[in-house]
Short mmCIF file of C-alpha atoms and ligand atoms in Angstrom, two decimals:
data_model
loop_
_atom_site.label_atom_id
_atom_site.label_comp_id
_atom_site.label_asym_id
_atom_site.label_seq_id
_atom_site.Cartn_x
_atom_site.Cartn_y
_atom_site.Cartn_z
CA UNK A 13 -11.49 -45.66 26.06
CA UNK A 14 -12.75 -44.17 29.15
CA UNK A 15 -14.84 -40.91 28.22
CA UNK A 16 -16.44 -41.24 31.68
CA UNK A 17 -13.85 -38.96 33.45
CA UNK A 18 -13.12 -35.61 31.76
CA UNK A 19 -9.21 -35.56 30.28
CA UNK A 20 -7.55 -32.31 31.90
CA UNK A 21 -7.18 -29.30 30.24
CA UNK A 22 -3.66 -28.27 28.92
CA UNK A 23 -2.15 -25.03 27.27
CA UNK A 24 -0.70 -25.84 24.31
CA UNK A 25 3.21 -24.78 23.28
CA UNK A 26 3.67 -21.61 22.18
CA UNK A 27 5.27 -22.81 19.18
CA UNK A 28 2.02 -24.62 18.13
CA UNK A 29 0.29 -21.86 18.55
CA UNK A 30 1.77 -19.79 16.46
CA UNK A 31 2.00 -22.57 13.91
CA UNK A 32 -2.00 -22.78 13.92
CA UNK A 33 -2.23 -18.99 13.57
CA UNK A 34 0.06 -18.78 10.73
CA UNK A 35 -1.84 -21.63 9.23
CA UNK A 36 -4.94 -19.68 9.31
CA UNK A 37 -3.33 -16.67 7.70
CA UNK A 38 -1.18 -18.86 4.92
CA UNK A 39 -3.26 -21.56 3.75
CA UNK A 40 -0.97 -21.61 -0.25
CA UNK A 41 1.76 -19.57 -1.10
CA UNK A 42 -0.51 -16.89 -2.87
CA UNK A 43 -1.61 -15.77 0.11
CA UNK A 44 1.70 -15.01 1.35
CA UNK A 45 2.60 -13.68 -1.75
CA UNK A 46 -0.37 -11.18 -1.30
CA UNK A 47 0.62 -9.68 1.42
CA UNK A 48 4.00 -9.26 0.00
CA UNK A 49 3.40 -8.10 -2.51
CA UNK A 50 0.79 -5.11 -0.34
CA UNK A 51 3.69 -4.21 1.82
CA UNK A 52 6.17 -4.03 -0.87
CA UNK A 53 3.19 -1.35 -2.73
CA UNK A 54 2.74 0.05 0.91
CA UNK A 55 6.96 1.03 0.77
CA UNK A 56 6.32 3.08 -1.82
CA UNK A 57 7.58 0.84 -4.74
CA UNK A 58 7.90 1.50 -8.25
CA UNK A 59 9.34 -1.78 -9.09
CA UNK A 60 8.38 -5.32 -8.04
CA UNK A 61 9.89 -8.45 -9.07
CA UNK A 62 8.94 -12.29 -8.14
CA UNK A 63 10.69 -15.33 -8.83
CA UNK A 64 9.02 -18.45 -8.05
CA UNK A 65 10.06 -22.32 -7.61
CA UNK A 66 7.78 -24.99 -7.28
CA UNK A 67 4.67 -23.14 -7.27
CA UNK A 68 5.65 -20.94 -4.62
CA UNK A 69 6.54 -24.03 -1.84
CA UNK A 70 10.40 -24.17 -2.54
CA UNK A 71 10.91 -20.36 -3.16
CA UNK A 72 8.69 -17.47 -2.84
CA UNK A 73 11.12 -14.36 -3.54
CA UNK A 74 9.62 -10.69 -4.12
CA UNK A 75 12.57 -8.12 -4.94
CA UNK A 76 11.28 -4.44 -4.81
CA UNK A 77 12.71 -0.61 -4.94
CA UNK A 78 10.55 1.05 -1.92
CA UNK A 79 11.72 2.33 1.29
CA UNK A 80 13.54 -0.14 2.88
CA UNK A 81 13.85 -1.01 6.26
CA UNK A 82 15.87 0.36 9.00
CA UNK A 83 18.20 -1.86 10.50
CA UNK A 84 17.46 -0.78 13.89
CA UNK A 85 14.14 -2.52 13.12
CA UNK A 86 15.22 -6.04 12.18
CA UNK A 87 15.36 -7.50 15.47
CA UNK A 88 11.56 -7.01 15.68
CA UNK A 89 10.37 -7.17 12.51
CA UNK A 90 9.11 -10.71 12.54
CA UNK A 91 7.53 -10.66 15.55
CA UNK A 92 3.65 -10.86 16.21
CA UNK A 93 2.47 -7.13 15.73
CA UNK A 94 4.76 -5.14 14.80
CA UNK A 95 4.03 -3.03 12.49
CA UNK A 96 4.70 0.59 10.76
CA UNK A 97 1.65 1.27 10.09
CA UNK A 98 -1.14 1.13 13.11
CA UNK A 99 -0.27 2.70 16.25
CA UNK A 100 -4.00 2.86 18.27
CA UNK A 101 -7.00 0.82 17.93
CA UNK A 102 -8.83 4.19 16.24
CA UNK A 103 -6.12 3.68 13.09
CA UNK A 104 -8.02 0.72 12.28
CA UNK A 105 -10.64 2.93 11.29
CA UNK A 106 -8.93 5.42 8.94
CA UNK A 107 -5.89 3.04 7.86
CA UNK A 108 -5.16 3.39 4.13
CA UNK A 109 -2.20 1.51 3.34
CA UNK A 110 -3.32 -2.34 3.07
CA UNK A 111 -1.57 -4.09 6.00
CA UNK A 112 -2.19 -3.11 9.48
CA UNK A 113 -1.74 -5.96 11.34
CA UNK A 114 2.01 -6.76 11.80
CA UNK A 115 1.06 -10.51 10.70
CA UNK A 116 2.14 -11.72 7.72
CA UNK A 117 5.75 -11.79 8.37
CA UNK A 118 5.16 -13.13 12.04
CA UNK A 119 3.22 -16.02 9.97
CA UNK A 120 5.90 -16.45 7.23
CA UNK A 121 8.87 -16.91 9.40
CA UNK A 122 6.86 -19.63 11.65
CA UNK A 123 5.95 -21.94 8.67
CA UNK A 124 9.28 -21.42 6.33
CA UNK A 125 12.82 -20.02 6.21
CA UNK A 126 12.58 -16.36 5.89
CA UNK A 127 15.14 -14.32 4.50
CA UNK A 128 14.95 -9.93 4.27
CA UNK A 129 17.52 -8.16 2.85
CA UNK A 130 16.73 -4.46 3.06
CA UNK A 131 18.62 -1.14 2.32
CA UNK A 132 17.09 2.16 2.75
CA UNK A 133 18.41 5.53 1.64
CA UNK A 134 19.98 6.66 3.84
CA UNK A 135 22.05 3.37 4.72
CA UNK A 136 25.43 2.82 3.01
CA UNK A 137 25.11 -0.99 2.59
CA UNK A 138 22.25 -3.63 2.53
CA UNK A 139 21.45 -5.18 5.66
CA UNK A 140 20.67 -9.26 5.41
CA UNK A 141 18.39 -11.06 7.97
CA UNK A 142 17.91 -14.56 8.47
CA UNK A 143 14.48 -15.52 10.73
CA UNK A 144 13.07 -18.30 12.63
CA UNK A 145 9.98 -18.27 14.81
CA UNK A 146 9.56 -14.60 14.77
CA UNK A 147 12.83 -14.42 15.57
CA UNK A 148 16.55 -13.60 14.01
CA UNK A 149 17.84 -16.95 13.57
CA UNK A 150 21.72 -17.58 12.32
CA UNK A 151 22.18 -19.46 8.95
CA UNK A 152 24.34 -21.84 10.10
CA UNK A 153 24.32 -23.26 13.74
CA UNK A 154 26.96 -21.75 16.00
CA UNK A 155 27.51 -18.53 13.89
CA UNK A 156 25.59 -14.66 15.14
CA UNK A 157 22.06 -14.06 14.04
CA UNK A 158 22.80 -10.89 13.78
CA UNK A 159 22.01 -8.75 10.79
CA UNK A 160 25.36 -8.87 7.96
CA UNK A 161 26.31 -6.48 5.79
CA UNK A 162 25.97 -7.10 2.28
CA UNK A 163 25.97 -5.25 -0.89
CA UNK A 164 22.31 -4.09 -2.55
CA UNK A 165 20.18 -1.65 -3.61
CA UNK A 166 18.02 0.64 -2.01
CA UNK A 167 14.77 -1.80 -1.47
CA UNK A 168 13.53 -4.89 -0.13
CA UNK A 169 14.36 -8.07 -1.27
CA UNK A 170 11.94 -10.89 0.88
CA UNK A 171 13.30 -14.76 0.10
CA UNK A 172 10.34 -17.12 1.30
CA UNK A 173 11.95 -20.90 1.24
CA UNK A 174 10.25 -24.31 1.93
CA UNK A 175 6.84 -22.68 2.83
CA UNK A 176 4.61 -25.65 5.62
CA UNK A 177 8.32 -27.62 5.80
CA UNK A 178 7.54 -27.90 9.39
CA UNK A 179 3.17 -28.63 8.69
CA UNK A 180 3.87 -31.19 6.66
CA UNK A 181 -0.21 -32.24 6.53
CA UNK A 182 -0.46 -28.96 4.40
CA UNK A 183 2.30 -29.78 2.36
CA UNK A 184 1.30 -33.00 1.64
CA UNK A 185 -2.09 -30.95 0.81
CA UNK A 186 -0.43 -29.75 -2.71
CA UNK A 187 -1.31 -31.67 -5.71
CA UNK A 188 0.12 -29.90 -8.16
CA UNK A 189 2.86 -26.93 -7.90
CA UNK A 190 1.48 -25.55 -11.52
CA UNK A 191 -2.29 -25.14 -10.23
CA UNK A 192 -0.21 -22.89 -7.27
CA UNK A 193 1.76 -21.17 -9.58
CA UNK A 194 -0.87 -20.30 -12.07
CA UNK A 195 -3.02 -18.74 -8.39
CA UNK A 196 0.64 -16.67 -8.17
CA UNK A 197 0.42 -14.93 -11.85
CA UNK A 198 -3.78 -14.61 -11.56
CA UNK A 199 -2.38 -12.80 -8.13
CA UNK A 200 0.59 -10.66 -9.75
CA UNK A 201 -1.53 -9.78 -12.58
CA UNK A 202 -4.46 -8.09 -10.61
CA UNK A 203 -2.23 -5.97 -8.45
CA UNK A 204 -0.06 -5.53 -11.96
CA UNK A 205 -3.20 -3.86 -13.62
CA UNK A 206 -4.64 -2.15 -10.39
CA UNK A 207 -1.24 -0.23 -9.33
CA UNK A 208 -0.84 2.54 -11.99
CA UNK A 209 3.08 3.58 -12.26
CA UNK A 210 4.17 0.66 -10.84
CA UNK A 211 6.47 -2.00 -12.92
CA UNK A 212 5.86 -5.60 -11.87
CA UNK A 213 7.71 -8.95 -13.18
CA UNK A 214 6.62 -12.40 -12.48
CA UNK A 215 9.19 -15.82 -13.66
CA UNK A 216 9.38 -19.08 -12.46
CA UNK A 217 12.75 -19.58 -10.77
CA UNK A 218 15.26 -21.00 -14.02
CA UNK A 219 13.32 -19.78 -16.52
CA UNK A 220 14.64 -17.13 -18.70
CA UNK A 221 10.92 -15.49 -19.98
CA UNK A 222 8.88 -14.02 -17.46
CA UNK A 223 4.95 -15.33 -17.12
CA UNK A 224 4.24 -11.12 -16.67
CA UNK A 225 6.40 -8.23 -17.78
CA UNK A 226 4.60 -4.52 -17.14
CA UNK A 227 6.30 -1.70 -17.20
CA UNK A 228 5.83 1.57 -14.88
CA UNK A 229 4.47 3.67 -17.77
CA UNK A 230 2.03 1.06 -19.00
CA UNK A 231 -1.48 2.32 -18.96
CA UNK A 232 -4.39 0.66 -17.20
CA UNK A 233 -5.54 -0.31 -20.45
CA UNK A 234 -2.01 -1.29 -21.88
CA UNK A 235 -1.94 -3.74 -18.57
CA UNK A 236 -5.13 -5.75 -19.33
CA UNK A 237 -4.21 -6.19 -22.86
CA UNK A 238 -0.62 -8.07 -21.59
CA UNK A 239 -2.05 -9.84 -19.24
CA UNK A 240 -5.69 -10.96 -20.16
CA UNK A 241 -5.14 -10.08 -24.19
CA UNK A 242 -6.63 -8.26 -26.65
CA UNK A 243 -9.88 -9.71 -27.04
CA UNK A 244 -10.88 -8.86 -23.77
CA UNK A 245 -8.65 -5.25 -24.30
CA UNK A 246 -10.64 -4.51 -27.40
CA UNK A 247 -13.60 -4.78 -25.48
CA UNK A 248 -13.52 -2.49 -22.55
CA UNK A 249 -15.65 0.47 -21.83
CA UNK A 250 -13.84 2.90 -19.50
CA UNK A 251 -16.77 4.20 -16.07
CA UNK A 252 -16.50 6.25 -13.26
CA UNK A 253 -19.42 6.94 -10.75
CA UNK A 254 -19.39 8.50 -7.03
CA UNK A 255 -22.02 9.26 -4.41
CA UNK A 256 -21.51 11.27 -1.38
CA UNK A 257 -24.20 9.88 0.52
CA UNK A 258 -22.74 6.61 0.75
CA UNK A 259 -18.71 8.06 0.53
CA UNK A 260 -17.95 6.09 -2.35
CA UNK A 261 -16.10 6.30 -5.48
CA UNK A 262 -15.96 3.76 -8.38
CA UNK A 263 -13.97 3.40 -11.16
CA UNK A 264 -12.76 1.18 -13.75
CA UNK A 265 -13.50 -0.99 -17.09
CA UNK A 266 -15.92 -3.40 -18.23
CA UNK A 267 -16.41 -5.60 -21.10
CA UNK A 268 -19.28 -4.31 -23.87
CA UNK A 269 -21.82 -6.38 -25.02
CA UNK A 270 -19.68 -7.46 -27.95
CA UNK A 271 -17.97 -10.06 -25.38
CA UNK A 272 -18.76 -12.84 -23.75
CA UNK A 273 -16.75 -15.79 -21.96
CA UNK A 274 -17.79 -18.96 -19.97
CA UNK A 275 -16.57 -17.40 -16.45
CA UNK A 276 -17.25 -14.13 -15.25
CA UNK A 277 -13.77 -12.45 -14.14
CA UNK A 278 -13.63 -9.81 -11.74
CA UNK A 279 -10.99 -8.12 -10.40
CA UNK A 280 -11.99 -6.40 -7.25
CA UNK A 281 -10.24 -3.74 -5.34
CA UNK A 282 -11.60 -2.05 -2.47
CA UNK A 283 -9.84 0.57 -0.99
CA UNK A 284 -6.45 -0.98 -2.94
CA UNK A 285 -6.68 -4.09 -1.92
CA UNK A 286 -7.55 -7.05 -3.79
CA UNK A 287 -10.75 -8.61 -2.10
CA UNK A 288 -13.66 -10.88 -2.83
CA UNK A 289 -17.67 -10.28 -2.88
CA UNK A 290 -19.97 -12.84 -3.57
CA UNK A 291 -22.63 -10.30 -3.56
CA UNK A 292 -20.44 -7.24 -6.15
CA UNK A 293 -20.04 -10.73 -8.32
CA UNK A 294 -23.86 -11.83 -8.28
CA UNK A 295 -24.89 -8.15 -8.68
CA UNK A 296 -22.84 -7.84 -11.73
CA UNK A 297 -23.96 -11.24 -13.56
CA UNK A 298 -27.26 -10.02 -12.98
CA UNK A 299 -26.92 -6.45 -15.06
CA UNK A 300 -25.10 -8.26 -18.14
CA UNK A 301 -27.70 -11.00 -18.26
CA UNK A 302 -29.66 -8.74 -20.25
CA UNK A 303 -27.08 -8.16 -22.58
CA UNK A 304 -25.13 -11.27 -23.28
CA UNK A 305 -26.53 -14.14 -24.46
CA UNK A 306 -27.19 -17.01 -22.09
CA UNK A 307 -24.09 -18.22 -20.49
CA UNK A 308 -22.07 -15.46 -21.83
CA UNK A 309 -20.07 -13.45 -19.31
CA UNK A 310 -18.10 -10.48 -18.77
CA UNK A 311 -14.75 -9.24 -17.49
CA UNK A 312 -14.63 -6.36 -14.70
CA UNK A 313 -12.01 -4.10 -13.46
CA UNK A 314 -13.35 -2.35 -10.34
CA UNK A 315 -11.86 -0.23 -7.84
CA UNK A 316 -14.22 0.77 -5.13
CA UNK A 317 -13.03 3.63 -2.64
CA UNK A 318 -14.90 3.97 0.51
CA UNK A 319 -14.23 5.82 3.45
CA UNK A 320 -12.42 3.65 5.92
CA UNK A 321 -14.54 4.22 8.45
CA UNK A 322 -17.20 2.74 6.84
CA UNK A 323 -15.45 -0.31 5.78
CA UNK A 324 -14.69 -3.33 8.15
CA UNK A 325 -11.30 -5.09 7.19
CA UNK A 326 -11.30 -6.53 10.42
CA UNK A 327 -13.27 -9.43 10.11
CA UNK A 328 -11.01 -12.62 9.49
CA UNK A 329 -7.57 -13.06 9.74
CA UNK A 330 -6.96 -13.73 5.80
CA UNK A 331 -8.85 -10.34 5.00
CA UNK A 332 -10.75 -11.45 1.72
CA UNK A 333 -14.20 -10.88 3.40
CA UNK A 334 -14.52 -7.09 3.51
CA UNK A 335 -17.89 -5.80 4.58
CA UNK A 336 -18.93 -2.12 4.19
CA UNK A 337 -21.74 -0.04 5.24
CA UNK A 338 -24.61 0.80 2.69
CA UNK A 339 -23.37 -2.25 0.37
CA UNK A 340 -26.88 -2.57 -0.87
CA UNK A 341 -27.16 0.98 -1.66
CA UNK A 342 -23.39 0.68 -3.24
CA UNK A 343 -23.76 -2.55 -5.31
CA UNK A 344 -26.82 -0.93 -6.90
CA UNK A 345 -25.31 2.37 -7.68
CA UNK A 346 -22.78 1.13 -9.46
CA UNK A 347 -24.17 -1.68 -11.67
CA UNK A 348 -26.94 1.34 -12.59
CA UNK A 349 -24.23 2.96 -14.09
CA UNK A 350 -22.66 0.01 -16.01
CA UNK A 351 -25.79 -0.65 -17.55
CA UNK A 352 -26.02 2.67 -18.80
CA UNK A 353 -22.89 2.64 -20.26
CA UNK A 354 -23.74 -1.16 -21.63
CA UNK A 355 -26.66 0.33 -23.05
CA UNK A 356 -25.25 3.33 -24.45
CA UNK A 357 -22.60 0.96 -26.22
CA UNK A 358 -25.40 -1.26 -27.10
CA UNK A 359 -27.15 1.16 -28.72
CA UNK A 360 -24.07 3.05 -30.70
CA UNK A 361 -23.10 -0.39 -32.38
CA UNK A 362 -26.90 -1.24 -33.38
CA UNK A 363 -26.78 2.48 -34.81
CA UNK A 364 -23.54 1.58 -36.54
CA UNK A 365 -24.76 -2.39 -37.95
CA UNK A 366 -27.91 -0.09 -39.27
CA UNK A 367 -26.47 2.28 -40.72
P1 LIG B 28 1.91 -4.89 8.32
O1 LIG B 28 2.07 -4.79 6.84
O2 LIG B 28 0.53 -5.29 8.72
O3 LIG B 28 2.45 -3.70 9.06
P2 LIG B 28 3.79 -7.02 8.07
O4 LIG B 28 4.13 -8.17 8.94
O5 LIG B 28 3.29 -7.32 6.71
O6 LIG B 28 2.76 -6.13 8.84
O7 LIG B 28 5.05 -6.08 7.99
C1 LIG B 28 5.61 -5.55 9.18
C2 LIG B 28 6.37 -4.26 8.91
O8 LIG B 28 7.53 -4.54 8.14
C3 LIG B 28 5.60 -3.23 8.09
O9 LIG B 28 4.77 -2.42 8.89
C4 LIG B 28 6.72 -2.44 7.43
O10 LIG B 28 7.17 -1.41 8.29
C5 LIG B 28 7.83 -3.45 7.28
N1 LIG B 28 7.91 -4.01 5.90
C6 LIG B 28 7.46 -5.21 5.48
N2 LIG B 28 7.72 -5.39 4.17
C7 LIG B 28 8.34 -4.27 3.73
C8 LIG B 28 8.86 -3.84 2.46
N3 LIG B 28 8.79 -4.60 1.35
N4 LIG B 28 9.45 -2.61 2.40
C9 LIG B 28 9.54 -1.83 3.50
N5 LIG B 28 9.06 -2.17 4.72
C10 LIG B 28 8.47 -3.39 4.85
MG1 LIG B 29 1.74 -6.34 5.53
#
């Protein structure tokens, strides 16, 4: 080969392009379940559903009872930034719902057959959408891509099929569609204990028991105990700590010293989204290594709330990296306070063992 004369330079297709992007965004169907499920809690719902087949690759389908969409708004919906929810580039500062990008759908409908069927109040019937590409697409070649009339309720209903059909080196990627589908219900169930009034189901497509059943009414509490069980439920100490210098508020529950597992489990939400930290996670170790014996670990429900404009979502396209200001400062605060409550629990069941 001759690497003596430089090969030219070529754009390459549109098409590919957006493949790569979506790639980026979607790397296994829990991701695109994620943001699913964000816009579905963005809409207002009180009610989500999701069915799943194969792990999430042959059917991805997340039924909820929000706003709906306007039909006037399906031709566009799919496309690359659109969006309800970000007009300037300031919004990206104060934005509270979780998407703001206009992305995930763009993404969804380039790597799998996307299906939407919406209905919002004020509409007398359902309105069904079939997309391609960013694009409506018709269902059958030769017939309108057009929106159809069909019957439903008022909601969104998104139907996700053959997710990477047309990437099939990331198909081929999938060893096993239960290792996907147990990342789904790990997925489900944190948004399922974080989003208080909301009802969320979980089944594998042809099975008649569902992996998660919550209801609306089900208390925080009530949540952790149907989805992680009672011996982590029996457990949990209840904290709640806020400082104004660093705009933060902090709230959740935490295993006592009375339990201990072999993984640490943290489920993280800043600002209502569901998001990693390396350094919340090796802060938090640290404070229970003093009270659980070695290799012992806890379980963490945390919701952080910062002021947005002191938090930077926009740092990579799958926004699980979220960086804030005064972290440090943060991370300290509030593992202070859960060792004071550790302690304070510490110290009541000594009292009571003594006694
Ligand atoms: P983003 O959430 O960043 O705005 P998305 O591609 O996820 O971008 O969604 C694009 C738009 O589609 C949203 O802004 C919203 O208006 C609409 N949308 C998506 N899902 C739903 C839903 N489940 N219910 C109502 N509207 C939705
Ligand atoms: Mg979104």
């Amino acid at each position: 080969e001759d690497t003596t004369t430089p090969r030219r330079i070529k754009l390459l297709d549109q098409d590919v392009v957006n493949k790569i992007a979506a790639g980026e965004i979607i790397v296994a169907p829990v991701h695109a379940l994620k943001e699913l499920i964000e816009n579905a809690v963005d809409a207002g719902s009180t009610s989500l559903e999701v069915l799943v087949k194969d792990g999430g690759l042959k059917l991805l389908q997340i039924t909820d009872n929000g706003c709906g969409i306007d039909k006037d708004d399906l031709p566009i919906l799919c496309e690359r930034f659109t969006t309800s929810k970000l007009q300037k580039f300031e919004d990206l500062q104060s934005i509270a719902t979780y998407g703001f990008r206009g992305e995930a759908l763009a993404s969804i409908s380039h790597i799998a057959h996307l299906t939407v069927t919406t209905k919002t109040r004020e509409s007398n019937c359902a309105w069904r959408a079939y997309y391609e590409s960013g694009k409506l697409a018709p269902t059958k070649p030769g017939q309108s891509p057009d929106p159809k009339p069909v019957a439903g309720r008022q909601g969104t209903q998104i139907t996700v099929e053959d997710l990477f059909y047309n990437v099939p080196t990331r198909r081929r990627a999938f060893r096993s569609t239960s290792d996907e589908y147990n990342k789904i219900i790990d997925m489900v169930g944190r948004y399922a204990i974080h989003c208080s009034n909301v009802a969320f189901s979980c089944k594998k497509h042809g099975e008649s028991s569902t992996s998660i059943a919550v209801q609306a009414n089900a208390s925080c509490l009530d949540r952790i105990r149907q989805i992680y069980g009672a011996s982590v439920a029996n457990e949990l100490t209840e904290f709640a700590t806020s400082d104004d210098r660093w705009a933060f508020r902090a709230k959740g529950l935490a295993t006592n010293a009375n339990y201990s597992t072999k993984k640490t489990t943290i489920l993280l939400f800043i600002n209502h989204r569901c998001v990693e930290s390396s350094n919340i996670r090796k802060a938090i170790e640290q404070t229970y290594s003093s009270f659980l014996p070695k290799n012992g670990h806890p379980f963490v429900y945390l919701s952080l709330e910062i002021d947005p404009h002191r938090v930077d979502v926009n740092v990579h396209p799958t926004k699980r990296e979220v960086n804030f200001l005064n972290e440090d400062e943060i991370i300290q605060a509030i593992c202070e306070h859960i060792r004071s409550k550790l302690a304070s629990v510490d110290a009541s069941r000594t009292f009571l063992t003594q006694s």
